[in-house]
Amino acid sequence: MVMQEILIGANEHTQIIMDAAMGNRHGMISGATGTGKTVTLQILAEGYSRLGVPVFMAGDLSGVAKAE
Ligand SMILES: Nc1ncnc2c1ncn2[C@@H]1O[C@H](COP(=O)(O)OP(=O)(O)OP(=O)(O)O)[C@@H](O)[C@H]1O
Ligand SMILES: [Mg+2]
């Protein structure tokens, strides 16, 4: 089976790619203010949605709720 990937982030040297099949494990996104927690969550939600996985999110998501 082909691995389905979600690109989490990148710079000029490195790409951080998540194997989507690992998403059924527990996860935690932590970091100091402004380090990319919300964007990482948004990328995961968009990535799974793009792969056909229904995504449910709860909480104050007003900052990420705007349509592209
Ligand atoms: N994967 C990424 N690629 C490029 N830029 C990013 C990425 N993630 C975050 N950024 C940049 O960093 C900024 C802050 O990210 P984000 O709002 O996700 O941080 P946060 O950890 O949720 O902050 P806070 O603690 O204030 O909620 C974004 O507006 C964006 O400019
Ligand atoms: Mg945030």
Coordinates of C-alpha atoms and ligand atoms in Angstrom, one line a residue:
M1 CA 0.0 0.0 0.0
V2 CA 1.3 3.5 -0.9
M3 CA 2.1 5.6 2.2
Q4 CA -0.2 8.6 2.4
E5 CA 1.7 11.6 3.6
I6 CA 0.9 15.0 5.1
L7 CA 3.6 17.7 4.8
I8 CA 3.7 19.3 8.2
G9 CA 6.4 21.9 7.5
A10 CA 9.6 22.6 5.7
N11 CA 12.6 24.9 5.3
E12 CA 15.3 25.0 2.7
H13 CA 17.0 21.9 4.1
T14 CA 14.3 19.7 5.6
Q15 CA 10.8 18.5 5.1
I16 CA 8.7 17.2 8.1
I17 CA 6.3 14.6 6.7
M18 CA 3.8 12.6 8.7
D19 CA 2.6 9.1 7.7
A20 CA -1.2 9.7 7.8
A21 CA -1.7 6.1 9.0
M22 CA -0.1 7.1 12.3
G23 CA -2.9 9.6 13.0
N24 CA -4.9 7.1 15.0
R25 CA -2.5 7.3 17.9
H26 CA -2.5 9.9 20.6
G27 CA -0.8 13.2 19.8
M28 CA 0.2 16.5 21.4
I29 CA 1.2 19.7 19.8
S30 CA 3.2 21.9 22.2
G31 CA 5.4 24.9 21.9
A32 CA 6.0 28.5 22.9
T33 CA 3.8 31.3 21.7
G34 CA 4.0 31.7 17.9
T35 CA 5.9 28.6 17.2
G36 CA 3.2 27.1 14.9
K37 CA 0.8 25.0 17.1
T38 CA -2.4 26.3 15.5
V39 CA -1.0 26.1 11.9
T40 CA 0.1 22.5 12.6
L41 CA -3.4 21.6 13.7
Q42 CA -4.9 23.3 10.7
I43 CA -2.4 21.5 8.3
L44 CA -3.3 18.1 9.9
A45 CA -7.1 18.8 9.6
E46 CA -6.7 19.9 6.0
G47 CA -4.4 17.0 5.2
Y48 CA -6.8 14.4 6.6
S49 CA -9.8 16.0 5.0
R50 CA -7.9 16.0 1.7
L51 CA -7.3 12.3 2.1
G52 CA -11.1 11.7 2.7
V53 CA -11.0 11.3 6.4
P54 CA -13.8 13.1 8.2
V55 CA -12.4 15.7 10.6
F56 CA -14.2 17.0 13.8
M57 CA -12.6 19.9 15.7
A58 CA -13.9 21.5 18.9
G59 CA -12.8 24.6 20.7
D60 CA -12.1 28.2 19.7
L61 CA -11.3 27.8 16.0
S62 CA -12.4 31.2 14.8
G63 CA -8.8 31.8 13.6
V64 CA -8.7 28.8 11.3
A65 CA -12.3 28.6 10.3
K66 CA -12.1 31.0 7.3
A67 CA -12.5 29.3 3.9
E68 CA -9.4 29.2 1.6
Ligands
LIG1 N1 4.3 25.2 9.0 C1 4.5 26.5 8.8 N2 5.1 27.0 7.8 C2 5.4 28.3 7.6 N3 5.0 29.3 8.5 C3 4.4 28.9 9.6 C4 4.2 27.5 9.9 N4 3.6 27.3 11.1 C5 3.5 28.6 11.6 N5 4.0 29.5 10.7 C6 4.1 31.0 10.9 O1 4.1 31.2 12.3 C7 3.0 32.0 12.7 C8 2.5 31.6 14.1 O2 1.9 30.3 14.0 P1 0.7 29.9 14.9 O3 -0.3 30.9 15.0 O4 0.3 28.5 14.4 O5 1.5 29.7 16.3 P2 0.9 29.3 17.7 O6 1.9 28.4 18.3 O7 -0.5 28.7 17.5 O8 0.8 30.6 18.5 P3 -0.1 31.0 19.8 O9 0.7 30.3 20.9 O10 0.0 32.5 19.9 O11 -1.4 30.4 19.6 C9 2.0 31.9 11.6 O12 1.2 33.0 11.4 C10 2.9 31.7 10.4 O13 3.4 32.9 9.9
MG2 MG -2.4 29.2 18.4

